[in-house]
Short mmCIF file of C-alpha atoms in Angstrom, two decimals:
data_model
loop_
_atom_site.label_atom_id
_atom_site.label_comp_id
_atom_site.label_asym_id
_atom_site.label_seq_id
_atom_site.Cartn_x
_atom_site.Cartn_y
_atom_site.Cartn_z
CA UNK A 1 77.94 12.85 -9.36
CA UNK A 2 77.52 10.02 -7.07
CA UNK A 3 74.63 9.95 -4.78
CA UNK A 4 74.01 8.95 -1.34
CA UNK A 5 71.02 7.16 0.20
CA UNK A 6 68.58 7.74 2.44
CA UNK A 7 68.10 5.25 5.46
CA UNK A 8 66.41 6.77 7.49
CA UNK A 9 63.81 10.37 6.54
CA UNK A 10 62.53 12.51 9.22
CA UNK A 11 59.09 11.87 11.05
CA UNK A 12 57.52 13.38 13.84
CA UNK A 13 59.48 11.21 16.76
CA UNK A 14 62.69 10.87 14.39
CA UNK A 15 63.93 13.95 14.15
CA UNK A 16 66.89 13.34 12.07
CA UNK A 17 68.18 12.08 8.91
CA UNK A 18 70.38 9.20 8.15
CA UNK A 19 72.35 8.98 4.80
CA UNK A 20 75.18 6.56 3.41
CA UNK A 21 77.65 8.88 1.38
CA UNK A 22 79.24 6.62 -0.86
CA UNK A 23 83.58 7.03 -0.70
CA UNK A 24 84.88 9.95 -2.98
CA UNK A 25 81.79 12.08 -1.72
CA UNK A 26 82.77 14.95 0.47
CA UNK A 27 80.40 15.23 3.61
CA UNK A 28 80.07 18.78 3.44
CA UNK A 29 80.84 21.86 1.45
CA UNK A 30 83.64 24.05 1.99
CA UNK A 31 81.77 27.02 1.13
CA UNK A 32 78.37 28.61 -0.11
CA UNK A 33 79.32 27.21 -4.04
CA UNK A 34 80.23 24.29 -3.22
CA UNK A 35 77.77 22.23 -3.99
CA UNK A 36 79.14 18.78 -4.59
CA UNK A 37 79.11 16.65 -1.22
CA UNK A 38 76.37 14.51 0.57
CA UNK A 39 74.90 17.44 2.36
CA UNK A 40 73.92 19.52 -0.21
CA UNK A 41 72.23 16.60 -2.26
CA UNK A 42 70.09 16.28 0.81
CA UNK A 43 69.06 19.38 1.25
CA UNK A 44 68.37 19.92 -2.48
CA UNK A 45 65.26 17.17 -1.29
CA UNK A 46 64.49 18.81 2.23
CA UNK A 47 65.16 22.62 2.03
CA UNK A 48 63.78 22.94 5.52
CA UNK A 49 67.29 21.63 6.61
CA UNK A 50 68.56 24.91 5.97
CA UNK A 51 66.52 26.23 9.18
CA UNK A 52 69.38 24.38 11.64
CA UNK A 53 71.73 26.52 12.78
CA UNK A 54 75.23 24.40 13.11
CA UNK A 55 78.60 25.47 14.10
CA UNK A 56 79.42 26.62 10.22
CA UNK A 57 76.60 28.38 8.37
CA UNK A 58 77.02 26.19 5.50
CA UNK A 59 77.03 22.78 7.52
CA UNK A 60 73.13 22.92 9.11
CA UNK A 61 72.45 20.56 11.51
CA UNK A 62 75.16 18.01 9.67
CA UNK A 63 76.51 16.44 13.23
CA UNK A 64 79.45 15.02 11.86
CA UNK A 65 81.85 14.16 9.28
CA UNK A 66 83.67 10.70 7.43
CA UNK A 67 86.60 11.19 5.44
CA UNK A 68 86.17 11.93 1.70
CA UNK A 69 87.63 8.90 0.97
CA UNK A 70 85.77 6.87 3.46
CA UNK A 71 81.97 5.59 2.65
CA UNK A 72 79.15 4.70 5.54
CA UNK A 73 76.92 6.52 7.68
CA UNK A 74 76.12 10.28 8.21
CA UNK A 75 73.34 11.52 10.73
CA UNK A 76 71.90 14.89 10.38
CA UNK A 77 69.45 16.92 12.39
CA UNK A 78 66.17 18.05 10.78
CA UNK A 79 65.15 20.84 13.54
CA UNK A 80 67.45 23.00 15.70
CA UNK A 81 66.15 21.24 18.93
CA UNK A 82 67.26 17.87 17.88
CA UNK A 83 70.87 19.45 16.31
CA UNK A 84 71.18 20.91 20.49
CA UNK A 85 70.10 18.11 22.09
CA UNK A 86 73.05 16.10 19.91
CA UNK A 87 75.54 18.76 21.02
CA UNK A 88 74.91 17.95 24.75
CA UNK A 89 74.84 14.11 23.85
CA UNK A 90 78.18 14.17 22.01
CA UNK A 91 79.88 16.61 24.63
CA UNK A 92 79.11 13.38 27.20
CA UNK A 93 80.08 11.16 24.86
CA UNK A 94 76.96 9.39 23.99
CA UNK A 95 77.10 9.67 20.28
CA UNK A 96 78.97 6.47 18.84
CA UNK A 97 79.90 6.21 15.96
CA UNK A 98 81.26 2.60 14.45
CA UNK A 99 84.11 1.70 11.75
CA UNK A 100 85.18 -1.56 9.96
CA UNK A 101 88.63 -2.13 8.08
CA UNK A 102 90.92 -4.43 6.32
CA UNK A 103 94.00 -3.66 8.45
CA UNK A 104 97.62 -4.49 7.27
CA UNK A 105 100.26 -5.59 10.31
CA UNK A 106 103.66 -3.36 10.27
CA UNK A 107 104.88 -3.21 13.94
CA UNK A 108 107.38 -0.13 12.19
CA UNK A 109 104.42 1.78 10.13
CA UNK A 110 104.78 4.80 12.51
CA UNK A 111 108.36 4.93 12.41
CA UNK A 112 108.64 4.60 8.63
CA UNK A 113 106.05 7.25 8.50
CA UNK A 114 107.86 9.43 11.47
CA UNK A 115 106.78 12.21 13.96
CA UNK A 116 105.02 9.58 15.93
CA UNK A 117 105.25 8.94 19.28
CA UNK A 118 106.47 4.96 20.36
CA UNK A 119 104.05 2.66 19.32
CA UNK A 120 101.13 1.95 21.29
CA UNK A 121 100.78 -1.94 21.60
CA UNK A 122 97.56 -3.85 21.21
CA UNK A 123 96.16 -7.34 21.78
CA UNK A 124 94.80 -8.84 19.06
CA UNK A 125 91.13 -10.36 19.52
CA UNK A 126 90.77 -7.96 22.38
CA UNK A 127 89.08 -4.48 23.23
CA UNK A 128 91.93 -1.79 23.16
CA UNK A 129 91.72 1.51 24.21
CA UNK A 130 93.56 3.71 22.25
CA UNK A 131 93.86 7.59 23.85
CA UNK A 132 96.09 10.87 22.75
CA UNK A 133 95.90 14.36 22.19
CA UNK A 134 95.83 15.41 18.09
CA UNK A 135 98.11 17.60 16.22
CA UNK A 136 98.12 18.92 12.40
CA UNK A 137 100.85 17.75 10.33
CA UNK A 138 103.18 17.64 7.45
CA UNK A 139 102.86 19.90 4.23
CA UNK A 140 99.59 22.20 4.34
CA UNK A 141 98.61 19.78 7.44
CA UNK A 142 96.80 17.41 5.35
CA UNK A 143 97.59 14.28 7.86
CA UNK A 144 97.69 14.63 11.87
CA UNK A 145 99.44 12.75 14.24
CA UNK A 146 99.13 11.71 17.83
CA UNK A 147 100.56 13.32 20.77
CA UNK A 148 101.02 12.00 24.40
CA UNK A 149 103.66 12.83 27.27
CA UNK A 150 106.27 10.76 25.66
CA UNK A 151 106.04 12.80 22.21
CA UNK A 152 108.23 15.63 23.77
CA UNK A 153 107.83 19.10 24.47
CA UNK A 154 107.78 20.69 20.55
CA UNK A 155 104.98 17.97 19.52
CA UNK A 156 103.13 18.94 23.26
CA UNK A 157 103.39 22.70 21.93
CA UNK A 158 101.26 22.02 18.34
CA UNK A 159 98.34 20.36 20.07
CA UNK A 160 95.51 21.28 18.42
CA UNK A 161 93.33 21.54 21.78
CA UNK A 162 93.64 20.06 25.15
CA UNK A 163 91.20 17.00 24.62
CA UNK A 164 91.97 13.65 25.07
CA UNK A 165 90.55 11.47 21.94
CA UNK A 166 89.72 7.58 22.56
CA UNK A 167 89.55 5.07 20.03
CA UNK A 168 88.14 1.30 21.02
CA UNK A 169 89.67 -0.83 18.54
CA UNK A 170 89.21 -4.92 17.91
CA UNK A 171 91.60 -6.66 15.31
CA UNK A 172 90.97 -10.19 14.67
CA UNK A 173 93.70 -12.84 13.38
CA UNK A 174 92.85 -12.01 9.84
CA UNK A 175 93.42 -8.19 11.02
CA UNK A 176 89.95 -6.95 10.31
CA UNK A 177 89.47 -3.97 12.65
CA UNK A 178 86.08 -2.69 14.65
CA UNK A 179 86.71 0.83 15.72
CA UNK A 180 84.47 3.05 18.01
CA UNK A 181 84.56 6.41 19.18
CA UNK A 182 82.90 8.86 20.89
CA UNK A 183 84.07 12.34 20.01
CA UNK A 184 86.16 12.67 16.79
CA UNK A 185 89.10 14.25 15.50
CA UNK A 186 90.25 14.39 11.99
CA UNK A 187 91.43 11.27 10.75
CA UNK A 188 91.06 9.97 14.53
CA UNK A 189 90.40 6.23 13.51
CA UNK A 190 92.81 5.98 10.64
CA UNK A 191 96.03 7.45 12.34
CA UNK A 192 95.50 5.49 15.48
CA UNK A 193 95.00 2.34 14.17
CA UNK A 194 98.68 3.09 11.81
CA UNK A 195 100.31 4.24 15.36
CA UNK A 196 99.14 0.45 16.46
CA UNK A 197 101.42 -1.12 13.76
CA UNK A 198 98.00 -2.06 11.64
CA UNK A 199 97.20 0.27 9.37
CA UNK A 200 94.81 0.64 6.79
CA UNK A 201 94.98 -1.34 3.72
CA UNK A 202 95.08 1.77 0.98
CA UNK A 203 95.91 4.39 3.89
CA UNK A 204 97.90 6.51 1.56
CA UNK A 205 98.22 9.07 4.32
CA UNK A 206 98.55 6.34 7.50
CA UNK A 207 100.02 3.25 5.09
CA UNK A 208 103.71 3.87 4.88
CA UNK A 209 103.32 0.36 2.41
CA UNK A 210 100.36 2.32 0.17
CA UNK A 211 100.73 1.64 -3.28
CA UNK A 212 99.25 3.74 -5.95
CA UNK A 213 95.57 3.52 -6.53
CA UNK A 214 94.83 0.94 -3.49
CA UNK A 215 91.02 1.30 -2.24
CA UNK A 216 91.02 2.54 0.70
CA UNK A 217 89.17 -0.40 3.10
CA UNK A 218 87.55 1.84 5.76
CA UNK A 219 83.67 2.14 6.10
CA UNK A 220 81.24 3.65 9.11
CA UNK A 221 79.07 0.83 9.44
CA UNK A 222 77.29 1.61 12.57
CA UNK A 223 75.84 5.29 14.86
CA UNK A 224 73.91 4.54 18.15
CA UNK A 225 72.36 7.89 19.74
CA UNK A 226 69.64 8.81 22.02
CA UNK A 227 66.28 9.50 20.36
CA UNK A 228 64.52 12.36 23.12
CA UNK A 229 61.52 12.16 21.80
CA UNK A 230 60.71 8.42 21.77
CA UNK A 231 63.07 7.99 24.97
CA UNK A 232 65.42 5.17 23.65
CA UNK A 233 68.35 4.65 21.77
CA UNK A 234 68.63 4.35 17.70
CA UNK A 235 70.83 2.05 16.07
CA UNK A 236 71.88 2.22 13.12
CA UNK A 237 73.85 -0.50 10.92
CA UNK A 238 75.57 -0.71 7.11
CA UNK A 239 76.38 -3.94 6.27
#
């Protein structure tokens, strides 16, 4: 099984764990037997973790999720006052969370991959702003796509929920990306940078050029949150 790593353990003014899950790790179990994922090896060393109360029984105070495929940085809460404080904090947005990848340029990726709405155009070596709603899609909705006014009124009908989901991306020359968000949706990161005409090198879901067995070049490298009992912000970096 591969194992993650602690970076940062739990003290009395850090309330919290940080972990790197390494990439073919699931972040959390699907249900009460399922046992191989990042949280559960944590919680086999803390059992107190099981006193949060998250959204899903089985997830504690896990406060978010990466990918399967995707490596980097996981924060979870180690009491149920930090895991609420957290919900507040990512409601307003102030829970960032930080991505780097090896991005590929094909202005057509969307359209080869279809369902899309027009491509959303960038500036390389700049701060874009990349916004939509989310729907499920495809066969047993293992990909999503994005959805704005333009995608017509059947996409506008499968949105998932009313939110509005930013990404911040920079893409250099050499098209290496920097992502951030605030508030996630599934596969947020990944399917926006693919409706930008860059997508990920080894995207086999957001790559309409993936080639079987390409590594998928997509890490969380970076969280900054508020720390309430020391008053500041934590920061939090994977080289």
């Amino acid at each position: 099984m591969q194992k993650i790593t602690i970076i940062e353990e739990a003290s009395s003014d850090k309330p919290f764990f940080v972990i790197s899950k390494p990439k073919g790790l699931p972040s959390a179990p699907l249900s009460s037997t399922d046992f191989d994922n990042a949280l559960y090896q944590l919680i086999c060393s803390f059992p107190q973790l099981k006193n949060v109360s998250g959204k899903k029984d089985i997830e504690y105070g896990l406060l978010h999720r990466l990918d399967t495929e995707t490596e980097g940085l996981l924060l979870v809460a180690a009491n149920q006052s930090f895991y609420d404080f957290m919900q507040i904090e990512q409601k307003e947005g102030r829970f960032l969370k930080t991505y780097q990848a090896q991005c590929e340029k094909d202005l057509d990726n969307s359209i080869k991959l279809e369902a899309f709405p027009p491509r959303e155009e960038i500036l390389l070596g700049r701060e874009n702003q990349i916004s939509s709603y989310f729907r499920n899609y495809g066969q047993g909705f293992k990909s999503v796509r994005p959805v704005t006014e333009k995608s017509g009124k059947a996409a506008l009908k499968k949105i998932g929920n009313k939110k509005i989901y930013t990404t911040k991306i920079i893409i250099n020359k050499n098209f290496q990306a920097k992502c951030t968000i605030s508030q996630g949706y599934r596969h947020q990161v990944r399917c926006h940078l693919a409706w930008t005409g860059f997508p990920i090198f080894g995207d086999k879901l957001y790559n309409a050029s993936y080639k079987n067995d390409q590594e998928l070049k997509f890490k969380a490298t970076e969280l900054s949150f508020s720390n309430p009992i020391k008053n500041l912000r934590e920061i939090y970096t994977l080289s």
